Amino acid sequence: MVTTSTFAATAALIGDPARASMLAALMDGRALTATELAHMAGIAPQTASGHLARLVEAGLIGLVRQGRHRYHRIAEPAVAQMLESIMSVAADLGGDGALRRAVTPVVGPRDQALRRARTCYDHLAGRVAVALADRMIERRQLEFSPDGGALTGDGTAFLRELGVELDAVGLGGGRVFCRPCLDWSERRPHIAGVVGAALCDTCFTRGWLRRIDGTRAAAVTPAGQLALRQAFDLRFDAEA
């Protein structure tokens, strides 16, 4: 049950300009570091850390650990819906200034080839990998949650039709079958685990991707553009 005090406390947390700026910065679905959020809010990193700790404690922001890095993201869809509603009401009421949003920082590698497609251990990462995950989620072939990931029956059938050998990779060493992995450059999840490794292997063995010498970057071949367009409805242009 919501009490007046918890309602007021939540409103007060969002009401601080610095915290509001950081929450707004996370509304595009990406996960950002404390330093990046401090830059976007125009405050010192130490100050941002204190604000973020309060937002995490209140359950408005979730903490994602990826190796030695720590990222922050909106904790759940209900929080994003609340923030979006507040923004809508604020826009209708008008005001004397726009919501403060600093220039979005460049995250991850600056090299465009690495940002487009690369390997992340044994699975794919980058803009292309995130797009593959997004499309499977839209089609209800894949499910991601804070606790892990899962292929649906439709997802398993789809990948097998695509030629992805899920059994060939194996589950040795207690390996996770499917899990989200936060993308370094996109700051949104791509597919890891057995499923991610099998999909990656298929893309290379079928010639849809080719490795770029001396780097983790991968190039999408003309055959790959055709295959991924047909299977995932991906569109490739100068940016993708």
PDB file of C-alpha atoms in Angstrom:
ATOM      1  CA  MET A   1       0.000   0.000   0.000  1.00  0.00           C
ATOM      2  CA  VAL A   2       1.306   3.431  -0.940  1.00  0.00           C
ATOM      3  CA  THR A   3       1.507   5.850   1.952  1.00  0.00           C
ATOM      4  CA  THR A   4       1.671   9.614   1.831  1.00  0.00           C
ATOM      5  CA  SER A   5       5.238   9.523   3.120  1.00  0.00           C
ATOM      6  CA  THR A   6       6.494   7.081   0.459  1.00  0.00           C
ATOM      7  CA  PHE A   7       4.670   9.040  -2.238  1.00  0.00           C
ATOM      8  CA  ALA A   8       6.280  12.259  -1.030  1.00  0.00           C
ATOM      9  CA  ALA A   9       9.711  10.638  -0.730  1.00  0.00           C
ATOM     10  CA  THR A  10       9.571   9.343  -4.302  1.00  0.00           C
ATOM     11  CA  ALA A  11       8.445  12.720  -5.604  1.00  0.00           C
ATOM     12  CA  ALA A  12      11.248  14.440  -3.681  1.00  0.00           C
ATOM     13  CA  LEU A  13      13.852  12.120  -5.168  1.00  0.00           C
ATOM     14  CA  ILE A  14      12.730  12.915  -8.689  1.00  0.00           C
ATOM     15  CA  GLY A  15      12.260  16.604  -7.890  1.00  0.00           C
ATOM     16  CA  ASP A  16      15.957  17.349  -7.490  1.00  0.00           C
ATOM     17  CA  PRO A  17      17.260  18.889 -10.773  1.00  0.00           C
ATOM     18  CA  ALA A  18      20.452  16.814 -10.836  1.00  0.00           C
ATOM     19  CA  ARG A  19      18.639  13.535 -10.167  1.00  0.00           C
ATOM     20  CA  ALA A  20      15.934  14.465 -12.684  1.00  0.00           C
ATOM     21  CA  SER A  21      18.618  15.080 -15.318  1.00  0.00           C
ATOM     22  CA  MET A  22      20.227  11.706 -14.666  1.00  0.00           C
ATOM     23  CA  LEU A  23      16.906   9.874 -14.768  1.00  0.00           C
ATOM     24  CA  ALA A  24      16.021  11.632 -18.018  1.00  0.00           C
ATOM     25  CA  ALA A  25      19.388  10.618 -19.463  1.00  0.00           C
ATOM     26  CA  LEU A  26      18.547   6.957 -18.828  1.00  0.00           C
ATOM     27  CA  MET A  27      15.161   7.122 -20.522  1.00  0.00           C
ATOM     28  CA  ASP A  28      16.575   5.991 -23.881  1.00  0.00           C
ATOM     29  CA  GLY A  29      17.125   2.517 -22.411  1.00  0.00           C
ATOM     30  CA  ARG A  30      20.908   2.647 -22.225  1.00  0.00           C
ATOM     31  CA  ALA A  31      22.953   1.973 -19.107  1.00  0.00           C
ATOM     32  CA  LEU A  32      25.525   4.626 -18.167  1.00  0.00           C
ATOM     33  CA  THR A  33      28.341   4.975 -15.660  1.00  0.00           C
ATOM     34  CA  ALA A  34      28.305   7.409 -12.756  1.00  0.00           C
ATOM     35  CA  THR A  35      30.910   9.542 -14.534  1.00  0.00           C
ATOM     36  CA  GLU A  36      28.820   9.737 -17.694  1.00  0.00           C
ATOM     37  CA  LEU A  37      25.698  10.632 -15.736  1.00  0.00           C
ATOM     38  CA  ALA A  38      27.600  13.280 -13.784  1.00  0.00           C
ATOM     39  CA  HIS A  39      28.678  14.865 -17.057  1.00  0.00           C
ATOM     40  CA  MET A  40      25.127  14.856 -18.386  1.00  0.00           C
ATOM     41  CA  ALA A  41      23.773  16.406 -15.181  1.00  0.00           C
ATOM     42  CA  GLY A  42      26.555  18.983 -14.994  1.00  0.00           C
ATOM     43  CA  ILE A  43      27.698  17.953 -11.514  1.00  0.00           C
ATOM     44  CA  ALA A  44      30.854  16.525  -9.947  1.00  0.00           C
ATOM     45  CA  PRO A  45      31.306  12.707 -10.059  1.00  0.00           C
ATOM     46  CA  GLN A  46      31.366  12.558  -6.236  1.00  0.00           C
ATOM     47  CA  THR A  47      28.053  14.416  -6.080  1.00  0.00           C
ATOM     48  CA  ALA A  48      26.556  12.137  -8.718  1.00  0.00           C
ATOM     49  CA  SER A  49      27.600   9.037  -6.760  1.00  0.00           C
ATOM     50  CA  GLY A  50      25.632  10.243  -3.751  1.00  0.00           C
ATOM     51  CA  HIS A  51      22.535  10.957  -5.844  1.00  0.00           C
ATOM     52  CA  LEU A  52      22.768   7.611  -7.610  1.00  0.00           C
ATOM     53  CA  ALA A  53      23.101   5.718  -4.327  1.00  0.00           C
ATOM     54  CA  ARG A  54      19.806   7.239  -3.176  1.00  0.00           C
ATOM     55  CA  LEU A  55      18.086   6.392  -6.455  1.00  0.00           C
ATOM     56  CA  VAL A  56      19.360   2.803  -6.305  1.00  0.00           C
ATOM     57  CA  GLU A  57      18.244   2.447  -2.684  1.00  0.00           C
ATOM     58  CA  ALA A  58      14.787   3.731  -3.609  1.00  0.00           C
ATOM     59  CA  GLY A  59      14.515   1.211  -6.441  1.00  0.00           C
ATOM     60  CA  LEU A  60      14.273   3.797  -9.207  1.00  0.00           C
ATOM     61  CA  ILE A  61      17.623   2.866 -10.729  1.00  0.00           C
ATOM     62  CA  GLY A  62      19.168  -0.582 -11.074  1.00  0.00           C
ATOM     63  CA  LEU A  63      22.876  -1.318 -10.887  1.00  0.00           C
ATOM     64  CA  VAL A  64      24.413  -3.518 -13.590  1.00  0.00           C
ATOM     65  CA  ARG A  65      27.885  -4.988 -13.025  1.00  0.00           C
ATOM     66  CA  GLN A  66      29.818  -5.951 -16.138  1.00  0.00           C
ATOM     67  CA  GLY A  67      33.312  -7.124 -15.231  1.00  0.00           C
ATOM     68  CA  ARG A  68      34.949  -4.338 -13.240  1.00  0.00           C
ATOM     69  CA  HIS A  69      32.520  -1.736 -14.546  1.00  0.00           C
ATOM     70  CA  ARG A  70      29.283  -0.574 -12.925  1.00  0.00           C
ATOM     71  CA  TYR A  71      26.448   0.836 -14.962  1.00  0.00           C
ATOM     72  CA  HIS A  72      23.151   2.418 -13.993  1.00  0.00           C
ATOM     73  CA  ARG A  73      19.833   2.006 -15.763  1.00  0.00           C
ATOM     74  CA  ILE A  74      16.113   2.531 -15.106  1.00  0.00           C
ATOM     75  CA  ALA A  75      15.137  -0.234 -12.695  1.00  0.00           C
ATOM     76  CA  GLU A  76      11.910  -1.365 -14.342  1.00  0.00           C
ATOM     77  CA  PRO A  77       9.315  -0.356 -16.951  1.00  0.00           C
ATOM     78  CA  ALA A  78       6.998   1.094 -14.282  1.00  0.00           C
ATOM     79  CA  VAL A  79       9.662   3.659 -13.359  1.00  0.00           C
ATOM     80  CA  ALA A  80      10.108   4.666 -17.002  1.00  0.00           C
ATOM     81  CA  GLN A  81       6.339   4.985 -17.404  1.00  0.00           C
ATOM     82  CA  MET A  82       6.156   7.212 -14.333  1.00  0.00           C
ATOM     83  CA  LEU A  83       8.958   9.450 -15.611  1.00  0.00           C
ATOM     84  CA  GLU A  84       7.416   9.674 -19.052  1.00  0.00           C
ATOM     85  CA  SER A  85       4.069  10.669 -17.516  1.00  0.00           C
ATOM     86  CA  ILE A  86       5.725  13.391 -15.449  1.00  0.00           C
ATOM     87  CA  MET A  87       7.505  14.698 -18.554  1.00  0.00           C
ATOM     88  CA  SER A  88       4.209  14.751 -20.428  1.00  0.00           C
ATOM     89  CA  VAL A  89       2.431  16.666 -17.665  1.00  0.00           C
ATOM     90  CA  ALA A  90       5.359  19.090 -17.374  1.00  0.00           C
ATOM     91  CA  ALA A  91       5.244  19.723 -21.122  1.00  0.00           C
ATOM     92  CA  ASP A  92       1.492  20.392 -20.991  1.00  0.00           C
ATOM     93  CA  LEU A  93       1.901  22.810 -18.093  1.00  0.00           C
ATOM     94  CA  GLY A  94       4.650  24.649 -19.935  1.00  0.00           C
ATOM     95  CA  GLY A  95       7.684  26.256 -18.391  1.00  0.00           C
ATOM     96  CA  ASP A  96      10.483  28.711 -18.870  1.00  0.00           C
ATOM     97  CA  GLY A  97      13.082  26.209 -20.003  1.00  0.00           C
ATOM     98  CA  ALA A  98      13.642  22.815 -21.513  1.00  0.00           C
ATOM     99  CA  LEU A  99      14.553  19.754 -19.498  1.00  0.00           C
ATOM    100  CA  ARG A 100      18.281  19.829 -19.005  1.00  0.00           C
ATOM    101  CA  ARG A 101      20.014  17.246 -21.157  1.00  0.00           C
ATOM    102  CA  ALA A 102      23.711  17.540 -21.781  1.00  0.00           C
ATOM    103  CA  VAL A 103      25.187  16.259 -25.021  1.00  0.00           C
ATOM    104  CA  THR A 104      25.067  12.468 -24.986  1.00  0.00           C
ATOM    105  CA  PRO A 105      28.551  11.137 -24.268  1.00  0.00           C
ATOM    106  CA  VAL A 106      30.296   8.793 -26.656  1.00  0.00           C
ATOM    107  CA  VAL A 107      30.388   5.417 -24.943  1.00  0.00           C
ATOM    108  CA  GLY A 108      32.370   2.349 -25.866  1.00  0.00           C
ATOM    109  CA  PRO A 109      34.872   2.239 -28.740  1.00  0.00           C
ATOM    110  CA  ARG A 110      35.221   5.224 -31.048  1.00  0.00           C
ATOM    111  CA  ASP A 111      36.099   3.009 -33.998  1.00  0.00           C
ATOM    112  CA  GLN A 112      32.963   2.711 -36.134  1.00  0.00           C
ATOM    113  CA  ALA A 113      33.742  -0.837 -37.236  1.00  0.00           C
ATOM    114  CA  LEU A 114      33.915  -1.975 -33.609  1.00  0.00           C
ATOM    115  CA  ARG A 115      30.695  -0.156 -32.787  1.00  0.00           C
ATOM    116  CA  ARG A 116      28.925  -1.782 -35.726  1.00  0.00           C
ATOM    117  CA  ALA A 117      29.859  -5.421 -35.076  1.00  0.00           C
ATOM    118  CA  ARG A 118      32.500  -7.204 -33.016  1.00  0.00           C
ATOM    119  CA  THR A 119      33.034 -10.298 -30.936  1.00  0.00           C
ATOM    120  CA  CYS A 120      32.502 -10.225 -27.171  1.00  0.00           C
ATOM    121  CA  TYR A 121      34.304 -13.359 -25.993  1.00  0.00           C
ATOM    122  CA  ASP A 122      32.489 -16.068 -27.974  1.00  0.00           C
ATOM    123  CA  HIS A 123      29.387 -14.122 -28.982  1.00  0.00           C
ATOM    124  CA  LEU A 124      28.481 -11.090 -31.077  1.00  0.00           C
ATOM    125  CA  ALA A 125      28.338  -7.516 -29.826  1.00  0.00           C
ATOM    126  CA  GLY A 126      27.792  -4.072 -31.242  1.00  0.00           C
ATOM    127  CA  ARG A 127      24.930  -2.403 -33.074  1.00  0.00           C
ATOM    128  CA  VAL A 128      24.171  -5.448 -35.214  1.00  0.00           C
ATOM    129  CA  ALA A 129      24.097  -7.847 -32.240  1.00  0.00           C
ATOM    130  CA  VAL A 130      21.757  -5.611 -30.245  1.00  0.00           C
ATOM    131  CA  ALA A 131      19.478  -5.307 -33.282  1.00  0.00           C
ATOM    132  CA  LEU A 132      19.303  -9.121 -33.554  1.00  0.00           C
ATOM    133  CA  ALA A 133      18.286  -9.388 -29.899  1.00  0.00           C
ATOM    134  CA  ASP A 134      15.748  -6.582 -30.234  1.00  0.00           C
ATOM    135  CA  ARG A 135      14.077  -8.227 -33.200  1.00  0.00           C
ATOM    136  CA  MET A 136      13.816 -11.609 -31.475  1.00  0.00           C
ATOM    137  CA  ILE A 137      12.330  -9.959 -28.392  1.00  0.00           C
ATOM    138  CA  GLU A 138       9.784  -8.089 -30.535  1.00  0.00           C
ATOM    139  CA  ARG A 139       8.772 -11.396 -32.113  1.00  0.00           C
ATOM    140  CA  ARG A 140       8.513 -13.111 -28.721  1.00  0.00           C
ATOM    141  CA  GLN A 141      11.291 -15.502 -29.677  1.00  0.00           C
ATOM    142  CA  LEU A 142      13.559 -14.325 -26.881  1.00  0.00           C
ATOM    143  CA  GLU A 143      12.970 -13.137 -23.330  1.00  0.00           C
ATOM    144  CA  PHE A 144      15.366 -11.049 -21.244  1.00  0.00           C
ATOM    145  CA  SER A 145      14.975 -10.191 -17.575  1.00  0.00           C
ATOM    146  CA  PRO A 146      17.284  -9.070 -14.749  1.00  0.00           C
ATOM    147  CA  ASP A 147      17.542 -12.767 -13.804  1.00  0.00           C
ATOM    148  CA  GLY A 148      18.661 -14.029 -17.199  1.00  0.00           C
ATOM    149  CA  GLY A 149      17.385 -14.919 -20.630  1.00  0.00           C
ATOM    150  CA  ALA A 150      15.390 -17.644 -22.322  1.00  0.00           C
ATOM    151  CA  LEU A 151      14.508 -18.807 -25.814  1.00  0.00           C
ATOM    152  CA  THR A 152      10.831 -19.424 -26.404  1.00  0.00           C
ATOM    153  CA  GLY A 153       9.663 -22.389 -28.446  1.00  0.00           C
ATOM    154  CA  ASP A 154       9.262 -20.097 -31.452  1.00  0.00           C
ATOM    155  CA  GLY A 155      12.780 -18.785 -30.870  1.00  0.00           C
ATOM    156  CA  THR A 156      14.291 -22.254 -30.822  1.00  0.00           C
ATOM    157  CA  ALA A 157      12.468 -23.186 -34.020  1.00  0.00           C
ATOM    158  CA  PHE A 158      13.524 -19.918 -35.683  1.00  0.00           C
ATOM    159  CA  LEU A 159      17.211 -20.410 -34.905  1.00  0.00           C
ATOM    160  CA  ARG A 160      17.176 -24.031 -36.020  1.00  0.00           C
ATOM    161  CA  GLU A 161      15.573 -23.005 -39.323  1.00  0.00           C
ATOM    162  CA  LEU A 162      18.342 -20.432 -39.653  1.00  0.00           C
ATOM    163  CA  GLY A 163      20.910 -23.211 -39.260  1.00  0.00           C
ATOM    164  CA  VAL A 164      22.038 -22.320 -35.728  1.00  0.00           C
ATOM    165  CA  GLU A 165      23.261 -25.538 -34.087  1.00  0.00           C
ATOM    166  CA  LEU A 166      22.325 -24.999 -30.452  1.00  0.00           C
ATOM    167  CA  ASP A 167      23.398 -28.513 -29.430  1.00  0.00           C
ATOM    168  CA  ALA A 168      26.813 -28.271 -31.033  1.00  0.00           C
ATOM    169  CA  VAL A 169      28.123 -25.645 -28.612  1.00  0.00           C
ATOM    170  CA  GLY A 170      27.278 -27.696 -25.538  1.00  0.00           C
ATOM    171  CA  LEU A 171      26.675 -26.912 -21.899  1.00  0.00           C
ATOM    172  CA  GLY A 172      29.995 -28.060 -20.493  1.00  0.00           C
ATOM    173  CA  GLY A 173      31.307 -26.467 -17.317  1.00  0.00           C
ATOM    174  CA  GLY A 174      27.901 -25.364 -16.099  1.00  0.00           C
ATOM    175  CA  ARG A 175      27.602 -22.916 -18.949  1.00  0.00           C
ATOM    176  CA  VAL A 176      24.509 -20.684 -19.068  1.00  0.00           C
ATOM    177  CA  PHE A 177      22.253 -21.463 -22.012  1.00  0.00           C
ATOM    178  CA  CYS A 178      21.005 -17.948 -22.680  1.00  0.00           C
ATOM    179  CA  ARG A 179      21.631 -14.648 -20.936  1.00  0.00           C
ATOM    180  CA  PRO A 180      21.668 -10.927 -21.697  1.00  0.00           C
ATOM    181  CA  CYS A 181      25.084  -9.268 -21.886  1.00  0.00           C
ATOM    182  CA  LEU A 182      25.208  -5.492 -21.610  1.00  0.00           C
ATOM    183  CA  ASP A 183      26.736  -4.111 -24.793  1.00  0.00           C
ATOM    184  CA  TRP A 184      29.810  -1.909 -24.287  1.00  0.00           C
ATOM    185  CA  SER A 185      28.900   0.631 -26.967  1.00  0.00           C
ATOM    186  CA  GLU A 186      25.114   0.356 -27.234  1.00  0.00           C
ATOM    187  CA  ARG A 187      24.617  -0.069 -23.467  1.00  0.00           C
ATOM    188  CA  ARG A 188      21.686  -2.360 -24.192  1.00  0.00           C
ATOM    189  CA  PRO A 189      21.755  -6.155 -24.086  1.00  0.00           C
ATOM    190  CA  HIS A 190      22.896  -8.538 -26.774  1.00  0.00           C
ATOM    191  CA  ILE A 191      22.685 -12.345 -26.597  1.00  0.00           C
ATOM    192  CA  ALA A 192      25.325 -14.308 -24.674  1.00  0.00           C
ATOM    193  CA  GLY A 193      25.611 -17.862 -23.363  1.00  0.00           C
ATOM    194  CA  VAL A 194      25.268 -20.982 -25.496  1.00  0.00           C
ATOM    195  CA  VAL A 195      22.673 -19.286 -27.712  1.00  0.00           C
ATOM    196  CA  GLY A 196      24.891 -16.262 -28.343  1.00  0.00           C
ATOM    197  CA  ALA A 197      27.926 -18.426 -29.102  1.00  0.00           C
ATOM    198  CA  ALA A 198      25.969 -20.641 -31.502  1.00  0.00           C
ATOM    199  CA  LEU A 199      24.523 -17.634 -33.337  1.00  0.00           C
ATOM    200  CA  CYS A 200      27.990 -16.088 -33.595  1.00  0.00           C
ATOM    201  CA  ASP A 201      29.462 -19.324 -34.947  1.00  0.00           C
ATOM    202  CA  THR A 202      26.730 -19.553 -37.574  1.00  0.00           C
ATOM    203  CA  CYS A 203      27.317 -15.984 -38.754  1.00  0.00           C
ATOM    204  CA  PHE A 204      31.018 -16.665 -39.326  1.00  0.00           C
ATOM    205  CA  THR A 205      30.799 -20.204 -40.753  1.00  0.00           C
ATOM    206  CA  ARG A 206      28.111 -19.155 -43.237  1.00  0.00           C
ATOM    207  CA  GLY A 207      30.130 -16.142 -44.324  1.00  0.00           C
ATOM    208  CA  TRP A 208      27.631 -13.571 -43.091  1.00  0.00           C
ATOM    209  CA  LEU A 209      30.378 -11.926 -41.069  1.00  0.00           C
ATOM    210  CA  ARG A 210      34.132 -11.857 -41.585  1.00  0.00           C
ATOM    211  CA  ARG A 211      36.767 -10.983 -39.028  1.00  0.00           C
ATOM    212  CA  ILE A 212      38.826  -7.847 -39.532  1.00  0.00           C
ATOM    213  CA  ASP A 213      42.499  -8.671 -38.986  1.00  0.00           C
ATOM    214  CA  GLY A 214      44.126  -7.341 -35.835  1.00  0.00           C
ATOM    215  CA  THR A 215      40.885  -6.340 -34.123  1.00  0.00           C
ATOM    216  CA  ARG A 216      37.704  -7.754 -32.575  1.00  0.00           C
ATOM    217  CA  ALA A 217      35.664  -5.947 -35.225  1.00  0.00           C
ATOM    218  CA  ALA A 218      33.661  -7.910 -37.780  1.00  0.00           C
ATOM    219  CA  ALA A 219      32.351  -6.789 -41.158  1.00  0.00           C
ATOM    220  CA  VAL A 220      28.916  -7.761 -42.454  1.00  0.00           C
ATOM    221  CA  THR A 221      29.406  -9.277 -45.908  1.00  0.00           C
ATOM    222  CA  PRO A 222      26.995  -8.726 -48.830  1.00  0.00           C
ATOM    223  CA  ALA A 223      25.728 -12.282 -48.238  1.00  0.00           C
ATOM    224  CA  GLY A 224      25.293 -11.443 -44.577  1.00  0.00           C
ATOM    225  CA  GLN A 225      23.327  -8.307 -45.345  1.00  0.00           C
ATOM    226  CA  LEU A 226      20.956 -10.339 -47.483  1.00  0.00           C
ATOM    227  CA  ALA A 227      20.608 -13.179 -44.969  1.00  0.00           C
ATOM    228  CA  LEU A 228      20.123 -10.929 -41.934  1.00  0.00           C
ATOM    229  CA  ARG A 229      17.681  -8.730 -43.845  1.00  0.00           C
ATOM    230  CA  GLN A 230      15.594 -11.767 -44.758  1.00  0.00           C
ATOM    231  CA  ALA A 231      15.774 -13.459 -41.347  1.00  0.00           C
ATOM    232  CA  PHE A 232      15.693 -10.465 -38.988  1.00  0.00           C
ATOM    233  CA  ASP A 233      14.396  -7.690 -41.243  1.00  0.00           C
ATOM    234  CA  LEU A 234      17.572  -5.711 -40.547  1.00  0.00           C
ATOM    235  CA  ARG A 235      18.356  -2.716 -42.707  1.00  0.00           C
ATOM    236  CA  PHE A 236      21.943  -1.859 -43.525  1.00  0.00           C
ATOM    237  CA  ASP A 237      23.025   1.619 -44.543  1.00  0.00           C
ATOM    238  CA  ALA A 238      26.163   3.691 -44.181  1.00  0.00           C
ATOM    239  CA  GLU A 239      25.612   3.872 -40.437  1.00  0.00           C
ATOM    240  CA  ALA A 240      24.641   0.281 -39.619  1.00  0.00           C
TER     241      ALA A 240
END
